[in-house]
Short mmCIF file of C-alpha atoms and ligand atoms in Angstrom, two decimals:
data_model
loop_
_atom_site.label_atom_id
_atom_site.label_comp_id
_atom_site.label_asym_id
_atom_site.label_seq_id
_atom_site.Cartn_x
_atom_site.Cartn_y
_atom_site.Cartn_z
CA MET W 20 -48.19 -78.72 -163.27
CA ILE W 21 -49.57 -78.38 -159.76
CA ASP W 22 -52.82 -80.18 -159.33
CA ILE W 23 -55.77 -79.24 -157.24
CA ASN W 24 -54.77 -81.56 -154.41
CA ILE W 25 -51.70 -79.51 -153.61
CA LEU W 26 -53.91 -76.45 -153.20
CA LEU W 27 -56.36 -78.36 -151.02
CA ASP W 28 -53.56 -79.77 -148.85
CA LEU W 29 -52.11 -76.32 -148.34
CA PHE W 30 -55.49 -75.00 -147.29
CA LYS W 31 -56.09 -77.94 -144.92
CA SER W 32 -52.73 -77.30 -143.30
CA TYR W 33 -54.06 -74.11 -141.70
CA GLU W 34 -57.83 -74.57 -141.90
CA PRO W 35 -58.25 -78.26 -141.08
CA ASP W 36 -61.93 -77.95 -140.18
CA LYS W 37 -63.15 -75.79 -143.06
CA ASP W 38 -64.90 -77.26 -146.07
CA ALA W 39 -62.62 -76.64 -149.04
CA ASN W 40 -65.18 -77.59 -151.66
CA LEU W 41 -65.44 -73.99 -152.82
CA ILE W 42 -61.78 -74.11 -153.88
CA GLU W 43 -62.50 -77.13 -156.08
CA ARG W 44 -65.45 -75.33 -157.64
CA ALA W 45 -63.39 -72.21 -158.29
CA TYR W 46 -60.69 -74.37 -159.84
CA ASP W 47 -63.17 -76.07 -162.19
CA TYR W 48 -64.77 -72.75 -163.08
CA ALA W 49 -61.40 -71.15 -163.92
CA LYS W 50 -60.39 -74.26 -165.88
CA ASN W 51 -63.49 -74.09 -168.07
CA ALA W 52 -63.45 -70.32 -168.47
CA HIS W 53 -59.80 -70.17 -169.58
CA GLU W 54 -59.98 -73.46 -171.44
CA SER W 55 -58.78 -72.34 -174.86
CA GLN W 56 -56.27 -69.75 -173.59
CA LEU W 57 -52.53 -70.17 -173.44
CA ARG W 58 -49.90 -68.14 -171.65
CA LYS W 59 -47.02 -66.64 -173.67
CA SER W 60 -45.03 -69.63 -172.44
CA GLU W 61 -47.59 -71.79 -174.30
CA GLU W 62 -48.64 -73.38 -171.05
CA PRO W 63 -52.37 -73.55 -170.27
CA TYR W 64 -53.61 -70.28 -168.75
CA LEU W 65 -54.91 -72.17 -165.73
CA ILE W 66 -51.35 -72.53 -164.43
CA HIS W 67 -51.25 -68.80 -163.81
CA CYS W 68 -54.46 -68.99 -161.76
CA ILE W 69 -53.12 -71.90 -159.74
CA GLU W 70 -49.78 -70.25 -159.02
CA THR W 71 -51.54 -67.06 -157.90
CA ALA W 72 -53.76 -69.07 -155.55
CA LYS W 73 -50.72 -70.96 -154.26
CA THR W 74 -48.99 -67.75 -153.19
CA LEU W 75 -52.17 -66.71 -151.39
CA LEU W 76 -52.29 -70.08 -149.65
CA GLU W 77 -48.71 -69.54 -148.51
CA LEU W 78 -49.94 -66.27 -147.01
CA LYS W 79 -52.66 -68.33 -145.30
CA LEU W 80 -55.47 -66.14 -146.55
CA ASP W 81 -59.16 -66.87 -146.06
CA LEU W 82 -61.19 -69.21 -148.29
CA ASN W 83 -62.79 -66.46 -150.37
CA SER W 84 -59.43 -64.87 -151.20
CA ILE W 85 -58.07 -68.22 -152.39
CA CYS W 86 -61.09 -68.71 -154.67
CA ALA W 87 -60.78 -65.13 -155.94
CA GLY W 88 -57.11 -65.87 -156.66
CA LEU W 89 -58.12 -68.77 -158.90
CA LEU W 90 -60.79 -66.64 -160.56
CA HIS W 91 -58.91 -63.34 -160.70
CA ASP W 92 -58.69 -63.15 -164.50
CA VAL W 93 -62.06 -64.59 -165.53
CA VAL W 94 -63.86 -61.24 -165.72
CA GLU W 95 -60.95 -59.56 -167.51
CA ASP W 96 -60.20 -62.34 -169.99
CA THR W 97 -63.32 -64.46 -170.43
CA LYS W 98 -67.08 -63.99 -170.82
CA ALA W 99 -67.74 -64.32 -167.09
CA THR W 100 -69.26 -61.32 -165.30
CA HIS W 101 -69.51 -60.06 -161.73
CA LYS W 102 -73.11 -61.26 -161.70
CA ASP W 103 -72.11 -64.76 -162.76
CA LEU W 104 -69.63 -64.96 -159.90
CA VAL W 105 -72.20 -63.78 -157.33
CA LYS W 106 -74.55 -66.48 -158.54
CA GLU W 107 -71.96 -69.21 -158.81
CA PHE W 108 -69.99 -68.38 -155.65
CA ASN W 109 -70.78 -65.42 -153.40
CA ARG W 110 -70.71 -61.63 -153.34
CA ASP W 111 -67.42 -61.41 -151.45
CA ILE W 112 -65.57 -63.47 -154.06
CA ALA W 113 -67.22 -61.56 -156.91
CA ASN W 114 -66.19 -58.23 -155.34
CA LEU W 115 -62.61 -59.34 -154.84
CA VAL W 116 -62.35 -60.40 -158.49
CA GLU W 117 -63.92 -57.15 -159.57
CA GLY W 118 -61.42 -55.21 -157.45
CA VAL W 119 -58.48 -56.97 -159.10
CA THR W 120 -60.01 -56.44 -162.56
CA LYS W 121 -60.29 -52.71 -161.91
CA LEU W 122 -56.63 -52.49 -160.92
CA GLU W 123 -55.80 -54.23 -164.18
CA ARG W 124 -57.12 -51.24 -166.09
CA PHE W 125 -54.79 -48.71 -164.48
CA LYS W 126 -51.79 -48.80 -166.72
CA PHE W 127 -48.82 -47.36 -164.92
CA SER W 128 -47.12 -45.14 -167.44
CA ASP W 129 -44.94 -42.72 -165.57
CA PRO W 130 -41.63 -43.84 -164.12
CA ASP W 131 -41.18 -40.47 -162.40
CA LEU W 132 -40.90 -41.06 -158.66
CA TYR W 133 -43.27 -38.31 -157.60
CA GLN W 134 -45.92 -39.78 -159.83
CA ALA W 135 -45.11 -43.25 -158.58
CA GLU W 136 -46.10 -42.23 -155.07
CA ASN W 137 -49.47 -41.01 -156.32
CA TRP W 138 -49.95 -44.21 -158.25
CA ARG W 139 -49.22 -46.27 -155.17
CA LYS W 140 -51.77 -44.30 -153.18
CA MET W 141 -54.29 -44.65 -155.95
CA LEU W 142 -53.78 -48.37 -156.16
CA LEU W 143 -54.20 -48.78 -152.44
CA SER W 144 -57.28 -46.65 -152.17
CA SER W 145 -58.91 -48.04 -155.30
CA ALA W 146 -58.72 -51.52 -153.93
CA LYS W 147 -61.33 -50.86 -151.21
CA ASP W 148 -60.31 -54.13 -149.57
CA ILE W 149 -56.72 -54.88 -148.66
CA ARG W 150 -57.17 -58.47 -149.89
CA VAL W 151 -57.51 -57.14 -153.45
CA ILE W 152 -53.96 -55.82 -153.18
CA LEU W 153 -52.72 -59.15 -151.84
CA ILE W 154 -54.26 -60.98 -154.80
CA LYS W 155 -52.77 -58.43 -157.17
CA LEU W 156 -49.32 -58.92 -155.62
CA ALA W 157 -49.60 -62.72 -155.97
CA ASP W 158 -50.69 -62.25 -159.60
CA ARG W 159 -47.74 -59.95 -160.29
CA LEU W 160 -45.29 -62.31 -158.63
CA HIS W 161 -46.20 -65.13 -161.01
CA ASN W 162 -46.17 -62.78 -163.99
CA MET W 163 -42.65 -61.72 -163.02
CA ARG W 164 -41.49 -65.30 -162.58
CA THR W 165 -42.60 -66.08 -166.13
CA ILE W 166 -41.67 -62.75 -167.70
CA ASN W 167 -38.92 -64.18 -169.91
CA TYR W 168 -41.51 -65.18 -172.47
CA LEU W 169 -42.34 -61.54 -173.21
CA PRO W 170 -40.49 -59.30 -175.67
CA LEU W 171 -37.72 -57.11 -174.23
CA GLU W 172 -39.67 -53.87 -174.40
CA SER W 173 -42.60 -55.21 -172.37
CA ARG W 174 -40.22 -56.87 -169.94
CA GLN W 175 -38.59 -53.54 -169.21
CA ARG W 176 -41.84 -51.64 -168.87
CA ILE W 177 -43.28 -54.25 -166.51
CA ALA W 178 -40.05 -54.47 -164.50
CA LYS W 179 -40.06 -50.69 -163.99
CA GLU W 180 -43.67 -50.77 -162.93
CA THR W 181 -42.97 -53.61 -160.52
CA LEU W 182 -39.96 -51.91 -158.99
CA ASN W 183 -41.63 -48.52 -158.58
CA LEU W 184 -45.14 -49.55 -157.76
CA TYR W 185 -45.67 -53.10 -156.54
CA ALA W 186 -42.45 -53.77 -154.61
CA PRO W 187 -42.90 -50.62 -152.48
CA ILE W 188 -46.50 -51.62 -151.79
CA ALA W 189 -45.38 -55.09 -150.69
CA ASP W 190 -42.80 -53.34 -148.49
CA ARG W 191 -45.39 -51.04 -146.96
CA LEU W 192 -47.54 -54.02 -146.11
CA GLY W 193 -44.52 -55.70 -144.54
CA MET W 194 -44.39 -58.57 -147.05
CA PHE W 195 -40.65 -58.89 -147.40
CA THR W 196 -40.44 -62.22 -149.19
CA ILE W 197 -42.66 -61.06 -152.01
CA LYS W 198 -41.01 -57.66 -152.05
CA SER W 199 -37.50 -59.11 -152.41
CA ASP W 200 -38.56 -61.52 -155.15
CA LEU W 201 -40.23 -58.74 -157.11
CA GLU W 202 -37.18 -56.51 -156.72
CA ASP W 203 -34.60 -59.09 -157.72
CA ILE W 204 -36.47 -60.21 -160.85
CA SER W 205 -37.09 -56.59 -161.92
CA PHE W 206 -33.52 -55.57 -161.22
CA GLN W 207 -32.16 -58.39 -163.35
CA ILE W 208 -34.26 -57.19 -166.28
CA LEU W 209 -33.39 -53.52 -165.87
CA ASP W 210 -29.66 -53.86 -165.19
CA GLU W 211 -28.55 -57.37 -165.99
CA GLU W 212 -24.83 -56.53 -166.07
CA ILE W 213 -24.65 -55.34 -162.46
CA TYR W 214 -27.08 -58.01 -161.35
CA LEU W 215 -24.85 -60.75 -162.72
CA ALA W 216 -21.69 -59.12 -161.36
CA ILE W 217 -23.14 -59.10 -157.85
CA LEU W 218 -24.37 -62.65 -158.24
CA LYS W 219 -20.93 -63.80 -159.39
CA LYS W 220 -19.25 -62.10 -156.46
CA LEU W 221 -21.64 -63.81 -154.04
CA ASP W 222 -21.04 -67.19 -155.67
CA GLU W 223 -17.26 -66.86 -155.55
CA ASN W 224 -17.28 -66.63 -151.79
CA ALA W 225 -20.17 -68.95 -151.13
CA SER W 226 -18.35 -71.94 -149.67
CA GLN W 227 -16.07 -69.84 -147.51
CA ARG W 228 -19.04 -67.86 -146.25
CA ASP W 229 -20.89 -71.06 -145.41
CA GLU W 230 -17.97 -72.29 -143.37
CA CYS W 231 -17.74 -69.05 -141.40
CA LEU W 232 -21.46 -69.11 -140.69
CA GLN W 233 -21.26 -72.72 -139.51
CA THR W 234 -18.45 -71.82 -137.12
CA MET W 235 -20.36 -68.85 -135.74
CA GLU W 236 -23.49 -70.92 -135.30
CA SER W 237 -21.75 -73.64 -133.32
CA ILE W 238 -20.01 -71.09 -131.08
CA LEU W 239 -23.32 -69.41 -130.31
CA ARG W 240 -25.10 -72.72 -129.79
CA GLN W 241 -22.48 -73.64 -127.20
CA LYS W 242 -22.81 -70.32 -125.42
CA LEU W 243 -26.58 -70.72 -125.35
CA ASP W 244 -26.29 -74.25 -124.05
CA LYS W 245 -28.49 -73.61 -121.04
CA TYR W 246 -31.24 -72.05 -123.07
CA GLU W 247 -34.29 -74.28 -122.83
CA GLY W 248 -36.53 -73.20 -125.69
CA THR W 249 -36.16 -74.01 -129.36
CA LEU W 250 -33.60 -72.02 -131.31
CA THR W 251 -33.56 -71.90 -135.08
CA PHE W 252 -30.52 -70.58 -136.92
CA THR W 253 -30.75 -69.58 -140.56
CA HIS W 254 -27.97 -68.34 -142.77
CA ARG W 255 -29.95 -65.83 -144.62
CA PRO W 256 -29.12 -65.08 -148.22
CA LYS W 257 -28.79 -61.42 -149.05
CA HIS W 258 -30.99 -60.19 -151.84
CA ILE W 259 -29.18 -58.87 -154.85
CA TYR W 260 -31.20 -55.67 -155.11
CA SER W 261 -30.63 -54.80 -151.47
CA ILE W 262 -26.88 -55.27 -151.96
CA TYR W 263 -27.09 -53.00 -154.98
CA GLN W 264 -28.87 -50.32 -152.97
CA LYS W 265 -26.22 -50.55 -150.27
CA MET W 266 -23.60 -50.07 -153.00
CA LEU W 267 -25.37 -46.92 -154.14
CA ARG W 268 -25.71 -45.58 -150.60
CA GLN W 269 -22.06 -46.18 -149.79
CA ASN W 270 -20.86 -45.26 -153.26
CA LYS W 271 -19.07 -48.58 -153.77
CA THR W 272 -18.32 -50.76 -156.79
CA VAL W 273 -19.08 -54.47 -156.98
CA GLU W 274 -15.42 -55.25 -156.17
CA GLU W 275 -15.62 -53.16 -153.03
CA ILE W 276 -18.64 -54.93 -151.54
CA GLU W 277 -17.62 -56.44 -148.25
CA ASP W 278 -18.60 -60.01 -147.78
CA VAL W 279 -21.12 -59.84 -145.00
CA MET W 280 -22.20 -62.95 -143.14
CA ALA W 281 -25.85 -62.76 -142.30
CA LEU W 282 -27.25 -64.92 -139.53
CA ARG W 283 -30.76 -65.05 -138.14
CA ILE W 284 -31.79 -66.56 -134.83
CA ILE W 285 -35.43 -67.33 -134.12
CA ALA W 286 -36.38 -67.78 -130.47
CA ASP W 287 -39.53 -68.60 -128.50
CA THR W 288 -40.17 -65.45 -126.56
CA ILE W 289 -39.32 -61.77 -126.61
CA SER W 290 -37.27 -61.98 -123.42
CA SER W 291 -35.21 -64.80 -124.96
CA CYS W 292 -34.40 -62.50 -127.86
CA TYR W 293 -32.74 -60.08 -125.46
CA VAL W 294 -30.96 -62.91 -123.62
CA ILE W 295 -29.52 -64.10 -126.94
CA LEU W 296 -28.53 -60.59 -127.92
CA GLY W 297 -26.76 -60.18 -124.58
CA GLU W 298 -24.83 -63.37 -125.18
CA VAL W 299 -23.85 -62.28 -128.70
CA HIS W 300 -22.56 -58.93 -127.42
CA ALA W 301 -20.75 -60.57 -124.50
CA SER W 302 -18.94 -62.89 -126.90
CA PHE W 303 -18.19 -60.59 -129.80
CA LYS W 304 -17.46 -56.91 -130.07
CA PRO W 305 -20.35 -55.03 -131.67
CA VAL W 306 -19.67 -52.62 -134.52
CA PRO W 307 -20.36 -49.19 -132.98
CA GLY W 308 -23.75 -47.79 -133.85
CA SER W 309 -24.95 -50.98 -135.47
CA PHE W 310 -27.48 -52.12 -132.87
CA THR W 311 -31.14 -51.35 -133.55
CA ASP W 312 -34.03 -52.48 -131.41
CA TYR W 313 -36.98 -52.90 -133.74
CA ILE W 314 -38.74 -54.98 -131.09
CA ALA W 315 -39.22 -52.07 -128.73
CA GLN W 316 -39.68 -49.72 -131.66
CA PRO W 317 -41.26 -51.52 -134.61
CA LYS W 318 -40.92 -50.12 -138.10
CA ILE W 319 -43.90 -48.40 -139.67
CA ASN W 320 -44.89 -51.61 -141.47
CA MET W 321 -44.92 -53.59 -138.18
CA TYR W 322 -41.48 -55.14 -138.75
CA GLN W 323 -39.91 -56.32 -135.49
CA SER W 324 -36.48 -57.77 -134.83
CA LEU W 325 -33.21 -57.04 -133.04
CA HIS W 326 -30.38 -56.11 -135.41
CA THR W 327 -26.75 -56.03 -134.53
CA THR W 328 -23.42 -56.32 -136.33
CA VAL W 329 -20.40 -57.84 -134.60
CA TYR W 330 -16.73 -58.61 -135.31
CA GLY W 331 -16.72 -62.41 -135.25
CA PRO W 332 -13.94 -65.00 -135.52
CA GLU W 333 -11.05 -63.92 -137.78
CA ASP W 334 -12.43 -60.40 -137.73
CA ASN W 335 -15.17 -61.21 -140.18
CA ILE W 336 -18.24 -59.05 -139.92
CA TYR W 337 -21.52 -60.74 -138.99
CA GLU W 338 -24.94 -59.19 -139.30
CA ILE W 339 -27.20 -60.86 -136.76
CA GLN W 340 -30.98 -60.64 -136.45
CA VAL W 341 -32.87 -62.03 -133.47
CA ARG W 342 -36.65 -62.35 -133.42
CA THR W 343 -39.51 -64.55 -132.29
CA ASP W 344 -41.29 -66.99 -134.56
CA GLU W 345 -44.36 -64.79 -134.67
CA MET W 346 -42.29 -61.76 -135.70
CA HIS W 347 -40.64 -63.89 -138.34
CA LYS W 348 -43.96 -64.97 -139.81
CA ARG W 349 -45.20 -61.44 -139.85
CA CYS W 350 -42.04 -60.43 -141.61
CA GLU W 351 -42.62 -62.94 -144.38
CA TYR W 352 -46.34 -62.57 -144.69
CA GLY W 353 -46.71 -58.98 -143.55
CA ILE W 354 -50.18 -57.65 -143.10
CA ALA W 355 -51.57 -61.02 -144.14
CA ALA W 356 -50.11 -62.67 -141.03
CA HIS W 357 -51.68 -60.04 -138.87
CA TRP W 358 -54.98 -60.56 -140.60
CA LYS W 359 -54.83 -64.26 -139.98
CA TYR W 360 -53.74 -63.76 -136.41
CA LYS W 361 -56.72 -61.53 -135.77
CA MET W 362 -59.36 -63.11 -137.96
CA GLY W 363 -58.71 -66.79 -138.40
CA THR W 364 -57.94 -68.39 -135.09
CA SER W 365 -60.98 -67.15 -133.22
CA PRO W 366 -64.23 -69.15 -133.26
CA SER W 367 -66.01 -68.53 -136.50
CA HIS W 368 -68.87 -66.45 -135.14
CA LYS W 369 -69.62 -63.54 -137.40
CA ASP W 370 -69.58 -61.13 -134.46
CA LYS W 371 -66.19 -62.27 -133.37
CA GLU W 372 -64.77 -61.73 -136.81
CA LEU W 373 -66.18 -58.28 -137.10
CA GLU W 374 -64.99 -57.40 -133.64
CA ALA W 375 -61.52 -58.66 -134.48
CA LYS W 376 -61.43 -56.66 -137.67
CA LEU W 377 -62.53 -53.51 -135.95
CA SER W 378 -60.04 -53.96 -133.17
CA TRP W 379 -57.34 -54.47 -135.75
CA ILE W 380 -58.17 -51.11 -137.29
CA ALA W 381 -58.39 -49.46 -133.90
CA GLU W 382 -55.10 -50.98 -132.83
CA THR W 383 -53.37 -49.86 -135.98
CA LEU W 384 -54.72 -46.39 -135.56
CA THR W 385 -53.55 -46.06 -131.96
CA TRP W 386 -50.20 -47.24 -133.10
CA LEU W 387 -50.20 -44.72 -135.94
CA LYS W 388 -50.95 -41.89 -133.56
CA ASP W 389 -47.60 -42.43 -131.90
CA LEU W 390 -45.73 -41.92 -135.12
CA LYS W 391 -44.32 -38.60 -136.21
CA ASN W 392 -45.05 -39.02 -139.88
CA PRO W 393 -47.74 -41.58 -140.42
CA GLY W 394 -49.11 -39.90 -143.54
CA GLU W 395 -48.16 -42.50 -146.06
CA PHE W 396 -49.30 -45.55 -144.21
CA LEU W 397 -52.41 -43.78 -143.05
CA ASP W 398 -53.26 -43.18 -146.68
CA SER W 399 -53.17 -46.88 -147.32
CA LEU W 400 -55.50 -47.48 -144.42
CA LYS W 401 -58.08 -45.13 -145.81
CA THR W 402 -59.03 -48.19 -147.76
CA GLU W 403 -60.32 -49.77 -144.59
CA LEU W 404 -61.89 -46.67 -143.20
CA ARG W 405 -63.58 -45.53 -146.37
CA VAL W 406 -62.35 -41.98 -146.08
CA HIS W 407 -63.17 -41.00 -149.58
CA GLN W 408 -60.67 -39.79 -152.04
CA ILE W 409 -60.73 -40.07 -155.82
CA PHE W 410 -57.93 -40.10 -158.37
CA ILE W 411 -58.30 -38.27 -161.66
CA PHE W 412 -56.01 -38.45 -164.68
CA THR W 413 -54.79 -35.61 -166.87
CA PRO W 414 -54.76 -36.39 -170.61
CA ARG W 415 -51.01 -36.93 -170.16
CA ARG W 416 -51.75 -39.66 -167.59
CA GLU W 417 -50.65 -37.78 -164.51
CA VAL W 418 -52.76 -38.45 -161.44
CA LYS W 419 -54.31 -35.94 -159.06
CA ALA W 420 -55.89 -36.90 -155.75
CA LEU W 421 -59.13 -35.05 -154.97
CA ALA W 422 -61.95 -35.19 -152.44
CA GLU W 423 -64.91 -37.32 -153.41
CA GLY W 424 -67.51 -35.25 -155.25
CA ALA W 425 -64.86 -33.00 -156.81
CA THR W 426 -65.68 -31.23 -160.07
CA PRO W 427 -63.61 -30.26 -163.14
CA ILE W 428 -63.03 -26.86 -161.50
CA ASP W 429 -61.43 -28.53 -158.46
CA PHE W 430 -59.34 -30.57 -160.85
CA ALA W 431 -58.32 -27.46 -162.84
CA TYR W 432 -57.08 -25.73 -159.68
CA ALA W 433 -55.27 -28.89 -158.63
CA ILE W 434 -53.30 -28.71 -161.86
CA HIS W 435 -52.42 -25.02 -161.69
CA THR W 436 -54.03 -21.80 -160.46
CA GLU W 437 -53.94 -20.35 -163.96
CA VAL W 438 -55.67 -23.41 -165.43
CA GLY W 439 -58.44 -22.91 -162.87
CA ASN W 440 -58.72 -19.19 -163.47
CA ARG W 441 -58.92 -19.59 -167.27
CA ALA W 442 -61.22 -22.63 -167.33
CA ILE W 443 -64.29 -22.37 -169.57
CA GLY W 444 -65.16 -26.02 -170.18
CA ALA W 445 -64.17 -29.60 -169.49
CA LYS W 446 -64.09 -32.98 -171.15
CA VAL W 447 -64.37 -36.12 -169.07
CA ASN W 448 -63.34 -39.32 -170.81
CA ASN W 449 -63.48 -37.37 -174.07
CA LYS W 450 -67.05 -36.09 -173.62
CA MET W 451 -67.91 -32.45 -172.92
CA VAL W 452 -69.40 -32.04 -169.43
CA LYS W 453 -70.66 -29.16 -167.32
CA LEU W 454 -68.20 -27.52 -164.95
CA ASN W 455 -70.16 -28.81 -161.94
CA PHE W 456 -69.98 -32.41 -163.19
CA GLU W 457 -69.15 -34.88 -160.42
CA LEU W 458 -65.88 -36.66 -161.24
CA LYS W 459 -65.54 -40.37 -160.51
CA ASN W 460 -62.45 -42.29 -159.50
CA GLY W 461 -60.33 -43.14 -162.54
CA ASP W 462 -61.85 -40.50 -164.87
CA THR W 463 -59.62 -38.71 -167.32
CA CYS W 464 -60.34 -34.99 -167.33
CA GLU W 465 -59.23 -32.33 -169.78
CA ILE W 466 -59.75 -28.64 -169.03
CA VAL W 467 -60.58 -26.22 -171.85
CA THR W 468 -59.16 -22.78 -171.15
CA ARG W 469 -59.42 -19.37 -172.77
CA LYS W 470 -57.00 -16.51 -172.36
CA ASN W 471 -58.57 -13.67 -170.33
CA ALA W 472 -61.34 -15.90 -168.96
CA LYS W 473 -62.19 -15.34 -165.29
CA PRO W 474 -63.63 -17.47 -162.47
CA ASN W 475 -67.38 -17.27 -161.98
CA LYS W 476 -68.78 -16.70 -158.49
CA ASP W 477 -71.32 -19.48 -159.08
CA TRP W 478 -68.42 -21.92 -158.95
CA LEU W 479 -68.25 -21.37 -155.19
CA ALA W 480 -71.56 -23.18 -154.87
CA PHE W 481 -70.23 -26.49 -156.18
CA VAL W 482 -66.47 -26.73 -155.71
CA LYS W 483 -65.41 -29.31 -153.12
CA THR W 484 -61.77 -28.52 -152.41
CA ALA W 485 -60.48 -25.79 -150.14
CA ARG W 486 -57.78 -24.97 -152.64
CA ALA W 487 -60.23 -24.17 -155.45
CA ARG W 488 -62.48 -22.17 -153.11
CA SER W 489 -59.70 -19.93 -151.83
CA LYS W 490 -58.23 -19.37 -155.31
CA ILE W 491 -61.63 -18.36 -156.71
CA ARG W 492 -62.29 -16.01 -153.78
CA ARG W 493 -58.93 -14.40 -154.25
CA VAL W 494 -59.63 -13.48 -157.89
CA LEU W 495 -63.22 -12.37 -157.16
CA SER W 496 -62.11 -10.04 -154.40
CA GLY W 497 -60.11 -8.15 -157.03
CA PRO W 498 -56.48 -7.17 -157.19
CA ARG W 499 -54.95 -6.73 -153.77
CA LYS W 500 -54.24 -3.18 -152.74
CA GLY W 501 -50.87 -1.86 -151.67
MN1 MN S 27 -53.41 -62.48 -163.75
#
């Protein structure tokens, strides 16, 4: 079991001057609160809290997030309340824990991809603070790593949820390490046969692949002899799930997977990256069409790197990535690295922090403006900007996104025009409400309809969505002529 000192050491490694006493207090609090609880693995529950906090420490998050990571299940699973946490710690920590607890209550039930997208949006916008999502991802990662203790049926449900909901969110936030871990564990549960076949194939060629990579590395090191900065080479393992997706895209069987050598070079500066790339291309013939410059044109989730594929010694194919250390960190830690970069290193004046946060949002927005289709990522940023949107469930657990202040009539028209036109009443969370009732995020709404019922012109006074308004007007203005 990890003890508290490991957590404290990790924190000191990036915040040497900050008082870490709060982490010790959060640890003791979680220990007492979960005292009698065991995980399904029969380990003390506290281990789960520690592992969650450890992931957050690896992401180098701020002190309050680490404490909230330790405390993330105390409101859900013990007698502790939001008020207790405000008193014992501070409002920020209490709010983070509350945010995670709220997410806990959304039970993802629909594996349908269209619904999955709505769920992802809902999760992101319900969180209010992006750190809530980071804590939730760390929580899920440990749950996945210990999932073997659950019965098969739960394993499959949770794996599906992780693959459709949490892994894409980690991807959107640029957190590739967490994303790949979540994907590989889920994939093994959902399709163990193919998972093991791919794994076996990778193992068979492992030593030969290592040798080839060593050869390539020493050739490139020689060519880059004059280079003065530090160069780090890594032979990066391919993730099983990404190999599987490539198989699907190229319509290939496990036997047909080509053994690809994957090499990554980390350099000091951006210009060095291009120098290295030039040297690679001068020495080995590139595979046509394989070069992509994600440094000049970053991906939507801020990913940056140079990608190329070349025919190396003995005609083996090598996938090579070149990037700077900072790009590499951002790639592993995603949005969290950016956060740290903006928030943590500046002097700890409150103004400075706020300024940094605002400039981060502004920067991201300018960068979004240049994109052709920023819709999805913009939606996730609404969290920061507090552009209000609420998510309402149908009794069958589908989700509809509506403007804040929306009423059952707006909801009815969001489901179907005919449902709106025939609406005569509504139940929210199983209680009858008036048609002008103001829905709240997470409500379940059921519309009562009657055949031959018609919209009422009074509805126009309270509906909030343009869709409902125009549909009502259309019926009120009578059948169209001609
Ligand atoms: Mn948990």
